[in-house]
Amino acid sequence: MTPTTEMYFWDLAKYGEMTTLHLGSKTWIFLNSKRVVAEIIAKRGSMTNTRSPMPVSSGIVSHDRRSLIMPQEAWAEPRRVMHSLLSGTALQQYGEWQEMESTQMMAEYVLKPRSWYRHHYRYANSVIHRIAFGERLQKSTKELEDMQNCVTFFVGSIGTSIIDWFPDLAKLPKFLQVWRLYWTPLGDWNYDVYRSWWDPIRRQVEEGTAKPSFVRDVLLNPETKYSGSDEDAMYVALQLIEAGSDTTREALNIMVMAALEHPEVFSKARAEVDRVCGTGPDARLPRLSDMEQLGYICAMAKEILRWRPIFVVTPDHTASKDFEFEGYTFPEGTGFVINEVPVGNECERPDDFYPERWMDGHETDIAHGLWQFGGGRRICVGYRLAQRSLFINIARLVQSVDFKPAGFYNPKVLNLEAVNEPFPVQVTMRSKDYENLIIREAGVAGVMEDAKLVRDTL
Ligand code: HEM
């Protein structure tokens, strides 16, 4: 999303709490305040729960199998199986892996501080790979690039084809659908990349050699009674990897930008971590079980996503029947979009990175009052996992790392898509004590050798 598009969405809020846009044959209502988002997306979630047809990005590019943009009837079954990711048991099990990958990330910081952004990338990919497939990430640069390109092409396909704005055109006879010449090879290529990641893990599950994971224990577990085909299951698993990696990496990069811009917040956060985890040679690494005691760190995770939202708009929540709201009649098919910038700026001192605004007793619930994860029944299925990843890494980075600007940067330009350094940062470790602590913990967790390899495996 360019700053110009962002400004355009921001401007839409000038017209009030809701703004109607006619885009092709679709009608979208931009929801510009927290109040209307809560009313329409959350309270009326049972009626605003489907998605509008997207013959290109959902149909051709995703083979009608990415649940994120599926209409309600098709979405219910993949959502049912993914729902376990929000449960306490899953959080407990996957938490161990999040802590271990985070320990490796910290060791990478010690060994290669200049590659800080690469460590976020590896962490995010590796942790979701482990949750989905049960293995630590051992993919070649080419395989990782291919997966990254699947995300880029898919996201890039949303809204770019005129056909998705006039979906009735997809009812033309196939030989007249000339756009297929462009989009079909892209969708088929995406399918082949997914296959190359999926077939080995499915085989391991069949042969009984797979390690515990979402795929083995939930998706392909006969007790789950998942009714989708092999291809459906493949898209559920790979979509999870896609959705879980970039978002986490981007949020961690935003955290670094906040550290450059608001060092005073990081000093305060460090004092909180020090109080709970000790200092100097007596310090220990923060753990997920510290969450209740590290409320300020939890508030920082929320503020990161409010201050520089990853999603400027969320996918449209579409009305599945006509309904009335405060004197307006919305016909079936109307799409509702959360306009994240005005919604996130509906507070005091919106330009400041000010975690205190979230210290309201709900700071450990990342989705409370924050709409970056969408909402209603479609709310991001990974939001609790995301929160835990952000928490553990923010707490540890705040504890042990000092971030300073290393050249000119524009604090509004995050270069979120960049795989190279998104903005110039000088990274130094707080002191030898913290380096020793991290190296010791990485040794105990058995990830030191992997941390040394990081440059070669990305
Ligand atoms: C900062 C991190 C993240 C943000 C901001 C984020 C945001 C979102 C948003 C806005 C949606 C659409 C919700 C709606 O339509 O109302 C979504 C859906 C989704 N997210 Fe996330 N997400 C994050 C992390 C994750 C993680 C870590 C995972 C995987 C564990 C994940 C998996 C998914 C999936 C699978 C969907 C589609 C759910 C469905 O089809 O019902 N996300 N996310």
Short mmCIF file of C-alpha atoms and ligand atoms in Angstrom, two decimals:
data_model
loop_
_atom_site.label_atom_id
_atom_site.label_comp_id
_atom_site.label_asym_id
_atom_site.label_seq_id
_atom_site.Cartn_x
_atom_site.Cartn_y
_atom_site.Cartn_z
CA MET A 1 0.00 0.00 0.00
CA THR A 2 1.54 3.34 -1.03
CA PRO A 3 1.32 6.48 1.16
CA THR A 4 -1.02 7.95 -1.53
CA THR A 5 -3.49 5.06 -1.26
CA GLU A 6 -3.28 5.35 2.51
CA MET A 7 -4.09 9.07 2.28
CA TYR A 8 -7.03 8.27 0.01
CA PHE A 9 -8.54 5.89 2.58
CA TRP A 10 -7.82 8.40 5.32
CA ASP A 11 -9.66 11.08 3.32
CA LEU A 12 -12.71 8.83 3.02
CA ALA A 13 -13.25 9.25 6.74
CA LYS A 14 -13.96 12.97 6.21
CA TYR A 15 -17.48 12.02 5.19
CA GLY A 16 -18.42 10.51 8.54
CA GLU A 17 -18.46 7.18 10.31
CA MET A 18 -19.37 5.30 7.12
CA THR A 19 -18.49 6.09 3.52
CA THR A 20 -20.03 4.35 0.51
CA LEU A 21 -17.90 3.54 -2.50
CA HIS A 22 -19.17 1.98 -5.71
CA LEU A 23 -16.38 -0.07 -7.16
CA GLY A 24 -17.31 -1.80 -10.40
CA SER A 25 -20.57 -3.61 -9.69
CA LYS A 26 -19.78 -3.84 -5.96
CA THR A 27 -20.79 -1.52 -3.15
CA TRP A 28 -18.35 -1.13 -0.29
CA ILE A 29 -18.98 0.65 2.96
CA PHE A 30 -15.84 1.93 4.61
CA LEU A 31 -16.21 1.75 8.38
CA ASN A 32 -14.33 4.74 9.76
CA SER A 33 -14.93 4.54 13.52
CA LYS A 34 -14.50 1.90 16.22
CA ARG A 35 -18.16 2.23 17.07
CA VAL A 36 -19.49 1.22 13.64
CA VAL A 37 -16.85 -1.50 13.27
CA ALA A 38 -18.05 -3.04 16.53
CA GLU A 39 -21.70 -2.72 15.48
CA ILE A 40 -21.37 -4.13 11.95
CA ILE A 41 -18.41 -6.50 12.03
CA ALA A 42 -18.76 -7.86 15.58
CA LYS A 43 -22.36 -7.50 16.78
CA ARG A 44 -23.89 -8.23 13.37
CA GLY A 45 -21.20 -10.78 12.51
CA SER A 46 -23.70 -13.51 11.69
CA MET A 47 -25.03 -11.37 8.81
CA THR A 48 -21.72 -9.83 7.66
CA ASN A 49 -19.71 -12.96 7.46
CA THR A 50 -19.36 -13.89 3.83
CA ARG A 51 -17.04 -12.57 1.09
CA SER A 52 -17.93 -11.12 -2.27
CA PRO A 53 -17.09 -13.19 -5.35
CA MET A 54 -13.55 -12.77 -6.70
CA PRO A 55 -13.30 -14.94 -9.80
CA VAL A 56 -9.64 -14.03 -10.32
CA SER A 57 -7.90 -13.85 -6.94
CA SER A 58 -10.08 -16.43 -5.24
CA GLY A 59 -11.08 -18.52 -8.26
CA ILE A 60 -8.17 -18.70 -10.69
CA VAL A 61 -5.23 -17.68 -8.49
CA SER A 62 -6.32 -19.62 -5.38
CA HIS A 63 -8.19 -22.50 -7.07
CA ASP A 64 -11.15 -21.45 -4.87
CA ARG A 65 -9.33 -22.79 -1.84
CA ARG A 66 -7.89 -19.91 0.20
CA SER A 67 -10.33 -19.72 3.09
CA LEU A 68 -9.43 -16.07 3.72
CA ILE A 69 -11.53 -14.98 0.76
CA MET A 70 -14.00 -17.86 0.44
CA PRO A 71 -17.75 -17.24 0.68
CA GLN A 72 -19.33 -18.41 3.91
CA GLU A 73 -20.60 -21.87 2.88
CA ALA A 74 -17.21 -23.01 1.56
CA TRP A 75 -15.32 -21.29 4.41
CA ALA A 76 -17.09 -22.99 7.33
CA GLU A 77 -15.23 -26.32 7.09
CA PRO A 78 -11.65 -25.02 6.75
CA ARG A 79 -12.40 -22.54 9.55
CA ARG A 80 -13.66 -25.35 11.77
CA VAL A 81 -10.36 -27.20 11.52
CA MET A 82 -8.25 -24.08 11.88
CA HIS A 83 -10.18 -22.99 14.93
CA SER A 84 -8.13 -25.25 17.19
CA LEU A 85 -5.24 -22.81 16.73
CA LEU A 86 -7.03 -20.47 19.11
CA SER A 87 -7.39 -23.09 21.85
CA GLY A 88 -5.41 -23.19 25.09
CA THR A 89 -3.98 -26.63 24.29
CA ALA A 90 -2.55 -25.46 20.98
CA LEU A 91 -1.14 -22.31 22.55
CA GLN A 92 0.54 -24.38 25.24
CA GLN A 93 2.06 -26.84 22.80
CA TYR A 94 3.15 -24.28 20.23
CA GLY A 95 4.42 -21.91 22.93
CA GLU A 96 7.43 -24.13 23.55
CA TRP A 97 8.41 -23.84 19.90
CA GLN A 98 7.86 -20.09 19.89
CA GLU A 99 10.24 -19.74 22.84
CA MET A 100 12.85 -21.94 21.21
CA GLU A 101 12.74 -20.13 17.86
CA SER A 102 12.90 -16.85 19.72
CA THR A 103 16.00 -18.02 21.58
CA GLN A 104 17.60 -18.78 18.23
CA MET A 105 16.58 -15.36 16.96
CA MET A 106 18.29 -13.71 19.92
CA ALA A 107 21.45 -15.74 19.30
CA GLU A 108 21.39 -14.57 15.69
CA TYR A 109 21.20 -11.00 16.97
CA VAL A 110 24.33 -11.61 19.03
CA LEU A 111 26.20 -13.22 16.14
CA LYS A 112 25.03 -11.04 13.25
CA PRO A 113 23.51 -7.82 14.58
CA ARG A 114 23.61 -6.11 11.18
CA SER A 115 21.22 -8.66 9.73
CA TRP A 116 18.53 -7.88 12.32
CA TYR A 117 15.65 -7.86 9.77
CA ARG A 118 16.70 -11.28 8.44
CA HIS A 119 16.39 -12.72 11.93
CA HIS A 120 12.77 -11.56 12.06
CA TYR A 121 12.17 -13.19 8.70
CA ARG A 122 13.69 -16.50 9.76
CA TYR A 123 11.86 -16.52 13.09
CA ALA A 124 8.48 -15.84 11.54
CA ASN A 125 8.88 -18.45 8.80
CA SER A 126 10.36 -21.04 11.04
CA VAL A 127 7.84 -20.82 13.84
CA ILE A 128 4.79 -21.13 11.63
CA HIS A 129 6.44 -23.90 9.62
CA ARG A 130 6.97 -25.81 12.83
CA ILE A 131 3.41 -25.26 14.02
CA ALA A 132 1.94 -26.32 10.69
CA PHE A 133 4.34 -29.13 9.73
CA GLY A 134 6.12 -30.07 12.96
CA GLU A 135 9.61 -29.52 11.58
CA ARG A 136 12.11 -26.76 11.93
CA LEU A 137 12.47 -24.90 8.66
CA GLN A 138 15.01 -26.46 6.34
CA LYS A 139 14.14 -25.03 2.98
CA SER A 140 16.47 -23.73 0.30
CA THR A 141 16.63 -20.06 -0.64
CA LYS A 142 14.77 -20.91 -3.84
CA GLU A 143 11.95 -22.68 -2.02
CA LEU A 144 11.56 -19.78 0.40
CA GLU A 145 11.57 -17.28 -2.44
CA ASP A 146 8.90 -19.28 -4.24
CA MET A 147 6.70 -19.29 -1.14
CA GLN A 148 7.26 -15.56 -0.66
CA ASN A 149 6.28 -15.01 -4.30
CA CYS A 150 3.07 -17.00 -3.80
CA VAL A 151 2.09 -14.47 -1.11
CA THR A 152 3.20 -11.51 -3.20
CA PHE A 153 1.34 -12.66 -6.32
CA PHE A 154 -1.78 -13.57 -4.38
CA VAL A 155 -1.91 -10.27 -2.47
CA GLY A 156 -1.04 -8.44 -5.70
CA SER A 157 -3.95 -10.13 -7.46
CA ILE A 158 -6.48 -8.74 -4.98
CA GLY A 159 -8.21 -5.75 -6.47
CA THR A 160 -6.00 -5.56 -9.57
CA SER A 161 -8.21 -7.43 -12.00
CA ILE A 162 -11.25 -5.58 -13.29
CA ILE A 163 -13.03 -8.96 -13.37
CA ASP A 164 -13.08 -9.10 -9.57
CA TRP A 165 -14.89 -5.75 -9.58
CA PHE A 166 -17.38 -6.99 -12.21
CA PRO A 167 -17.61 -10.66 -11.17
CA ASP A 168 -20.54 -11.34 -13.53
CA LEU A 169 -18.05 -11.19 -16.40
CA ALA A 170 -16.81 -14.58 -15.21
CA LYS A 171 -20.13 -16.03 -16.39
CA LEU A 172 -19.11 -15.44 -20.02
CA PRO A 173 -18.22 -18.57 -22.01
CA LYS A 174 -14.70 -19.65 -21.13
CA PHE A 175 -13.29 -18.98 -24.60
CA LEU A 176 -14.19 -15.29 -24.14
CA GLN A 177 -12.45 -15.04 -20.79
CA VAL A 178 -9.18 -13.74 -22.20
CA TRP A 179 -7.92 -12.73 -18.75
CA ARG A 180 -7.46 -16.43 -18.01
CA LEU A 181 -4.42 -16.40 -20.31
CA TYR A 182 -2.65 -14.19 -17.79
CA TRP A 183 -3.98 -15.47 -14.45
CA THR A 184 -4.21 -19.23 -15.00
CA PRO A 185 -0.44 -19.86 -15.26
CA LEU A 186 0.01 -17.86 -12.04
CA GLY A 187 -2.58 -19.92 -10.16
CA ASP A 188 -1.12 -23.17 -11.52
CA TRP A 189 2.40 -22.14 -10.58
CA ASN A 190 1.18 -21.35 -7.05
CA TYR A 191 -0.49 -24.75 -6.94
CA ASP A 192 2.77 -26.49 -7.94
CA VAL A 193 4.76 -24.62 -5.26
CA TYR A 194 2.21 -25.66 -2.65
CA ARG A 195 2.38 -29.28 -3.88
CA SER A 196 6.14 -29.36 -3.50
CA TRP A 197 5.79 -28.32 0.17
CA TRP A 198 2.71 -30.44 0.88
CA ASP A 199 3.43 -33.87 -0.61
CA PRO A 200 6.41 -34.71 1.64
CA ILE A 201 4.56 -33.89 4.87
CA ARG A 202 1.40 -35.71 3.79
CA ARG A 203 3.53 -38.77 3.00
CA GLN A 204 5.16 -38.62 6.44
CA VAL A 205 1.73 -38.52 8.08
CA GLU A 206 0.62 -41.52 6.03
CA GLU A 207 3.78 -43.44 6.89
CA GLY A 208 3.49 -42.58 10.60
CA THR A 209 6.82 -40.74 10.69
CA ALA A 210 5.48 -37.17 11.00
CA LYS A 211 6.24 -35.19 14.14
CA PRO A 212 3.45 -33.54 16.19
CA SER A 213 1.96 -30.63 14.24
CA PHE A 214 -1.26 -28.99 13.11
CA VAL A 215 -1.23 -31.08 9.93
CA ARG A 216 -0.66 -34.40 11.69
CA ASP A 217 -2.75 -33.88 14.81
CA VAL A 218 -5.62 -31.79 13.50
CA LEU A 219 -5.98 -31.49 9.76
CA LEU A 220 -5.21 -35.09 8.78
CA ASN A 221 -6.23 -36.65 12.08
CA PRO A 222 -9.23 -38.92 11.32
CA GLU A 223 -10.84 -37.81 14.61
CA THR A 224 -11.16 -34.27 13.27
CA LYS A 225 -13.36 -35.63 10.47
CA TYR A 226 -12.19 -32.96 8.06
CA SER A 227 -14.34 -33.41 4.98
CA GLY A 228 -12.13 -31.61 2.43
CA SER A 229 -10.11 -33.27 -0.34
CA ASP A 230 -6.33 -33.62 -0.33
CA GLU A 231 -6.14 -30.42 -2.37
CA ASP A 232 -8.38 -28.57 0.10
CA ALA A 233 -6.20 -29.71 3.00
CA MET A 234 -3.09 -28.58 1.14
CA TYR A 235 -4.47 -25.05 0.78
CA VAL A 236 -5.50 -24.92 4.46
CA ALA A 237 -1.98 -25.84 5.57
CA LEU A 238 -0.07 -23.66 3.14
CA GLN A 239 -2.34 -20.66 3.60
CA LEU A 240 -1.48 -20.87 7.29
CA ILE A 241 2.21 -20.65 6.51
CA GLU A 242 1.62 -17.73 4.15
CA ALA A 243 -0.62 -15.82 6.55
CA GLY A 244 1.52 -16.46 9.60
CA SER A 245 4.98 -15.51 8.42
CA ASP A 246 4.97 -12.11 6.72
CA THR A 247 2.65 -10.51 9.25
CA THR A 248 4.83 -11.45 12.22
CA ARG A 249 8.02 -10.35 10.46
CA GLU A 250 6.49 -7.01 9.53
CA ALA A 251 5.25 -6.34 13.08
CA LEU A 252 8.76 -6.95 14.45
CA ASN A 253 10.20 -4.52 11.90
CA ILE A 254 7.66 -1.91 13.00
CA MET A 255 8.83 -2.47 16.57
CA VAL A 256 12.36 -1.50 15.51
CA MET A 257 11.05 1.66 13.86
CA ALA A 258 9.25 2.50 17.11
CA ALA A 259 12.52 1.97 19.01
CA LEU A 260 14.27 4.51 16.76
CA GLU A 261 11.49 7.04 17.08
CA HIS A 262 10.52 6.60 20.74
CA PRO A 263 13.55 5.45 22.78
CA GLU A 264 11.86 6.67 26.00
CA VAL A 265 9.17 3.97 25.61
CA PHE A 266 11.85 1.33 25.26
CA SER A 267 13.63 2.51 28.42
CA LYS A 268 10.38 2.21 30.32
CA ALA A 269 9.73 -1.23 28.85
CA ARG A 270 13.24 -2.36 29.76
CA ALA A 271 12.69 -1.28 33.35
CA GLU A 272 9.58 -3.49 33.46
CA VAL A 273 11.44 -6.51 32.06
CA ASP A 274 14.33 -5.92 34.46
CA ARG A 275 11.95 -5.86 37.40
CA VAL A 276 10.55 -9.27 36.45
CA CYS A 277 13.61 -10.98 34.96
CA GLY A 278 16.49 -9.46 36.95
CA THR A 279 19.52 -7.57 35.63
CA GLY A 280 23.17 -8.07 34.67
CA PRO A 281 24.67 -11.48 35.46
CA ASP A 282 21.50 -12.47 37.36
CA ALA A 283 19.11 -11.80 34.48
CA ARG A 284 17.08 -14.54 32.82
CA LEU A 285 15.30 -14.42 29.47
CA PRO A 286 11.61 -13.44 29.53
CA ARG A 287 9.21 -16.35 29.00
CA LEU A 288 5.64 -16.64 27.75
CA SER A 289 4.54 -17.35 31.30
CA ASP A 290 5.62 -13.78 32.23
CA MET A 291 2.83 -12.26 30.17
CA GLU A 292 0.59 -11.27 33.07
CA GLN A 293 3.48 -9.50 34.78
CA LEU A 294 4.71 -7.73 31.65
CA GLY A 295 1.61 -5.71 30.84
CA TYR A 296 3.57 -2.86 29.27
CA ILE A 297 5.20 -5.25 26.78
CA CYS A 298 1.73 -6.59 25.89
CA ALA A 299 0.53 -3.02 25.41
CA MET A 300 3.50 -2.37 23.11
CA ALA A 301 2.43 -5.22 20.85
CA LYS A 302 -0.99 -3.59 20.45
CA GLU A 303 0.49 -0.16 19.93
CA ILE A 304 2.83 -1.44 17.21
CA LEU A 305 -0.17 -2.58 15.17
CA ARG A 306 -2.14 0.61 15.84
CA TRP A 307 0.73 3.03 15.21
CA ARG A 308 1.75 1.60 11.83
CA PRO A 309 -0.99 -0.82 10.79
CA ILE A 310 0.08 -3.74 8.62
CA PHE A 311 -3.34 -3.78 6.99
CA VAL A 312 -4.73 -0.42 5.96
CA VAL A 313 -8.02 -2.09 5.05
CA THR A 314 -9.23 -5.57 5.94
CA PRO A 315 -10.91 -7.93 3.46
CA ASP A 316 -14.56 -7.04 2.94
CA HIS A 317 -17.10 -8.65 5.25
CA THR A 318 -20.09 -9.08 2.99
CA ALA A 319 -23.75 -9.05 3.97
CA SER A 320 -25.39 -12.44 3.43
CA LYS A 321 -28.87 -10.89 3.68
CA ASP A 322 -30.52 -7.47 3.67
CA PHE A 323 -30.39 -5.66 7.01
CA GLU A 324 -31.02 -2.28 8.57
CA PHE A 325 -28.66 -0.30 10.73
CA GLU A 326 -29.47 3.11 12.26
CA GLY A 327 -31.86 4.06 9.46
CA TYR A 328 -29.74 2.71 6.60
CA THR A 329 -30.74 -0.36 4.59
CA PHE A 330 -27.89 -2.51 3.41
CA PRO A 331 -28.81 -5.01 0.71
CA GLU A 332 -27.33 -8.51 0.54
CA GLY A 333 -23.93 -8.38 -1.14
CA THR A 334 -22.84 -5.05 0.43
CA GLY A 335 -19.20 -5.29 1.50
CA PHE A 336 -17.96 -3.75 4.78
CA VAL A 337 -14.33 -2.79 5.08
CA ILE A 338 -12.52 -1.70 8.23
CA ASN A 339 -10.73 1.55 7.40
CA GLU A 340 -7.85 0.89 9.75
CA VAL A 341 -6.00 4.23 9.73
CA PRO A 342 -8.89 6.46 10.88
CA VAL A 343 -10.09 3.72 13.24
CA GLY A 344 -6.62 3.39 14.79
CA ASN A 345 -6.22 7.16 14.99
CA GLU A 346 -9.42 7.62 16.96
CA CYS A 347 -7.53 8.35 20.18
CA GLU A 348 -5.50 11.02 21.89
CA ARG A 349 -2.01 11.78 20.53
CA PRO A 350 -2.51 9.36 17.60
CA ASP A 351 0.90 10.09 16.06
CA ASP A 352 2.77 9.07 19.20
CA PHE A 353 3.89 5.56 19.99
CA TYR A 354 2.22 5.47 23.37
CA PRO A 355 1.57 1.97 24.81
CA GLU A 356 0.03 3.48 27.95
CA ARG A 357 -3.20 3.97 25.99
CA TRP A 358 -3.70 0.19 26.08
CA MET A 359 -3.14 -0.20 29.84
CA ASP A 360 -6.83 -0.67 30.52
CA GLY A 361 -6.92 -4.15 32.03
CA HIS A 362 -7.21 -5.75 28.58
CA GLU A 363 -3.59 -5.41 27.52
CA THR A 364 -3.03 -9.18 27.41
CA ASP A 365 -5.91 -9.56 24.92
CA ILE A 366 -4.44 -8.24 21.69
CA ALA A 367 -7.75 -8.22 19.81
CA HIS A 368 -9.57 -6.19 22.47
CA GLY A 369 -10.17 -2.72 21.02
CA LEU A 370 -7.71 -3.32 18.16
CA TRP A 371 -9.08 -4.22 14.71
CA GLN A 372 -5.87 -5.18 12.92
CA PHE A 373 -6.88 -8.83 13.12
CA GLY A 374 -10.27 -8.11 11.56
CA GLY A 375 -13.21 -9.18 13.65
CA GLY A 376 -16.46 -11.07 14.03
CA ARG A 377 -16.47 -14.68 12.93
CA ARG A 378 -13.77 -14.07 10.36
CA ILE A 379 -11.28 -12.77 12.90
CA CYS A 380 -7.70 -13.86 12.19
CA VAL A 381 -7.43 -17.45 13.34
CA GLY A 382 -3.80 -16.95 14.28
CA TYR A 383 -4.19 -13.86 16.43
CA ARG A 384 -3.37 -15.54 19.73
CA LEU A 385 -0.30 -17.20 18.24
CA ALA A 386 0.69 -13.86 16.73
CA GLN A 387 0.32 -12.16 20.08
CA ARG A 388 2.56 -14.69 21.76
CA SER A 389 5.21 -14.37 19.06
CA LEU A 390 5.18 -10.61 19.36
CA PHE A 391 5.21 -10.71 23.15
CA ILE A 392 8.16 -13.04 23.55
CA ASN A 393 10.30 -11.33 20.95
CA ILE A 394 9.51 -7.77 22.00
CA ALA A 395 10.26 -8.64 25.64
CA ARG A 396 13.61 -10.22 24.78
CA LEU A 397 14.67 -7.51 22.32
CA VAL A 398 13.73 -4.79 24.79
CA GLN A 399 15.76 -6.57 27.45
CA SER A 400 18.98 -7.13 25.50
CA VAL A 401 19.25 -4.99 22.38
CA ASP A 402 19.83 -1.27 21.75
CA PHE A 403 18.53 0.12 18.45
CA LYS A 404 19.74 3.45 17.05
CA PRO A 405 19.34 5.12 13.64
CA ALA A 406 22.27 4.46 11.30
CA GLY A 407 21.43 7.05 8.65
CA PHE A 408 18.55 8.92 7.12
CA TYR A 409 15.11 7.33 7.14
CA ASN A 410 11.52 8.46 6.85
CA PRO A 411 9.61 7.27 9.94
CA LYS A 412 6.44 6.96 7.88
CA VAL A 413 8.06 4.69 5.29
CA LEU A 414 8.52 1.19 6.64
CA ASN A 415 9.28 -0.70 3.42
CA LEU A 416 7.35 -3.60 4.86
CA GLU A 417 7.74 -5.71 1.75
CA ALA A 418 11.52 -5.25 1.62
CA VAL A 419 13.57 -8.36 2.21
CA ASN A 420 16.70 -6.20 2.42
CA GLU A 421 17.26 -3.78 5.31
CA PRO A 422 14.04 -1.72 5.32
CA PHE A 423 15.64 1.31 7.05
CA PRO A 424 19.16 1.89 8.43
CA VAL A 425 19.60 0.67 11.99
CA GLN A 426 22.60 0.28 14.26
CA VAL A 427 22.13 -2.71 16.54
CA THR A 428 24.25 -3.23 19.64
CA MET A 429 23.86 -5.66 22.50
CA ARG A 430 23.15 -4.11 25.88
CA SER A 431 26.22 -5.62 27.56
CA LYS A 432 28.37 -8.73 27.71
CA ASP A 433 26.08 -10.12 30.45
CA TYR A 434 23.16 -10.27 28.05
CA GLU A 435 25.25 -11.74 25.24
CA ASN A 436 26.39 -14.47 27.64
CA LEU A 437 22.85 -15.10 28.82
CA ILE A 438 21.60 -15.54 25.24
CA ILE A 439 24.48 -17.76 24.16
CA ARG A 440 24.01 -19.91 27.26
CA GLU A 441 20.25 -20.26 26.66
CA ALA A 442 20.78 -20.99 22.96
CA GLY A 443 23.17 -23.77 23.98
CA VAL A 444 20.61 -25.24 26.39
CA ALA A 445 17.88 -25.06 23.71
CA GLY A 446 20.25 -26.69 21.19
CA VAL A 447 19.90 -23.93 18.59
CA MET A 448 23.37 -22.36 18.67
CA GLU A 449 24.67 -24.22 15.63
CA ASP A 450 21.57 -23.31 13.64
CA ALA A 451 21.97 -19.67 14.65
CA LYS A 452 25.48 -19.69 13.19
CA LEU A 453 24.10 -20.94 9.87
CA VAL A 454 21.43 -18.32 9.48
CA ARG A 455 23.06 -16.31 6.72
CA ASP A 456 23.51 -19.36 4.54
CA THR A 457 20.01 -20.71 4.84
CA LEU A 458 18.11 -17.57 3.89
C1 HEM B 1 0.45 -9.37 13.32
C2 HEM B 1 0.03 -10.50 12.86
C3 HEM B 1 -1.26 -10.73 12.08
C4 HEM B 1 -2.19 -9.85 11.61
C5 HEM B 1 -2.20 -8.33 11.73
C6 HEM B 1 -3.23 -10.64 10.95
C7 HEM B 1 -4.36 -10.11 10.35
C8 HEM B 1 -5.37 -10.86 9.75
C9 HEM B 1 -6.58 -10.31 9.18
C10 HEM B 1 -6.93 -8.83 9.11
C11 HEM B 1 -7.32 -11.34 8.71
C12 HEM B 1 -8.70 -11.24 8.05
C13 HEM B 1 -9.73 -11.11 9.15
C14 HEM B 1 -11.09 -10.64 8.72
O1 HEM B 1 -11.47 -10.79 7.57
O2 HEM B 1 -11.82 -10.08 9.58
C15 HEM B 1 -6.57 -12.55 8.96
C16 HEM B 1 -6.97 -13.81 8.60
C17 HEM B 1 -6.20 -14.93 8.76
N1 HEM B 1 -5.00 -15.02 9.45
FE1 HEM B 1 -4.02 -13.53 10.34
N2 HEM B 1 -2.89 -11.95 11.04
C18 HEM B 1 -1.70 -12.07 11.72
C19 HEM B 1 -1.04 -13.23 12.06
C20 HEM B 1 -1.43 -14.50 11.70
C21 HEM B 1 -0.77 -15.72 12.10
C22 HEM B 1 0.48 -15.81 13.00
C23 HEM B 1 -1.45 -16.74 11.50
C24 HEM B 1 -1.20 -18.22 11.58
C25 HEM B 1 -0.96 -18.87 12.66
C26 HEM B 1 -2.55 -16.16 10.75
C27 HEM B 1 -3.46 -16.87 10.01
C28 HEM B 1 -4.58 -16.33 9.41
C29 HEM B 1 -5.53 -17.12 8.63
C30 HEM B 1 -5.41 -18.60 8.31
C31 HEM B 1 -6.55 -16.26 8.24
C32 HEM B 1 -7.80 -16.62 7.45
C33 HEM B 1 -8.83 -17.07 8.47
C34 HEM B 1 -10.12 -17.57 7.87
O3 HEM B 1 -10.17 -17.87 6.68
O4 HEM B 1 -11.10 -17.68 8.62
N3 HEM B 1 -2.51 -14.80 10.91
N4 HEM B 1 -5.39 -12.23 9.61
#
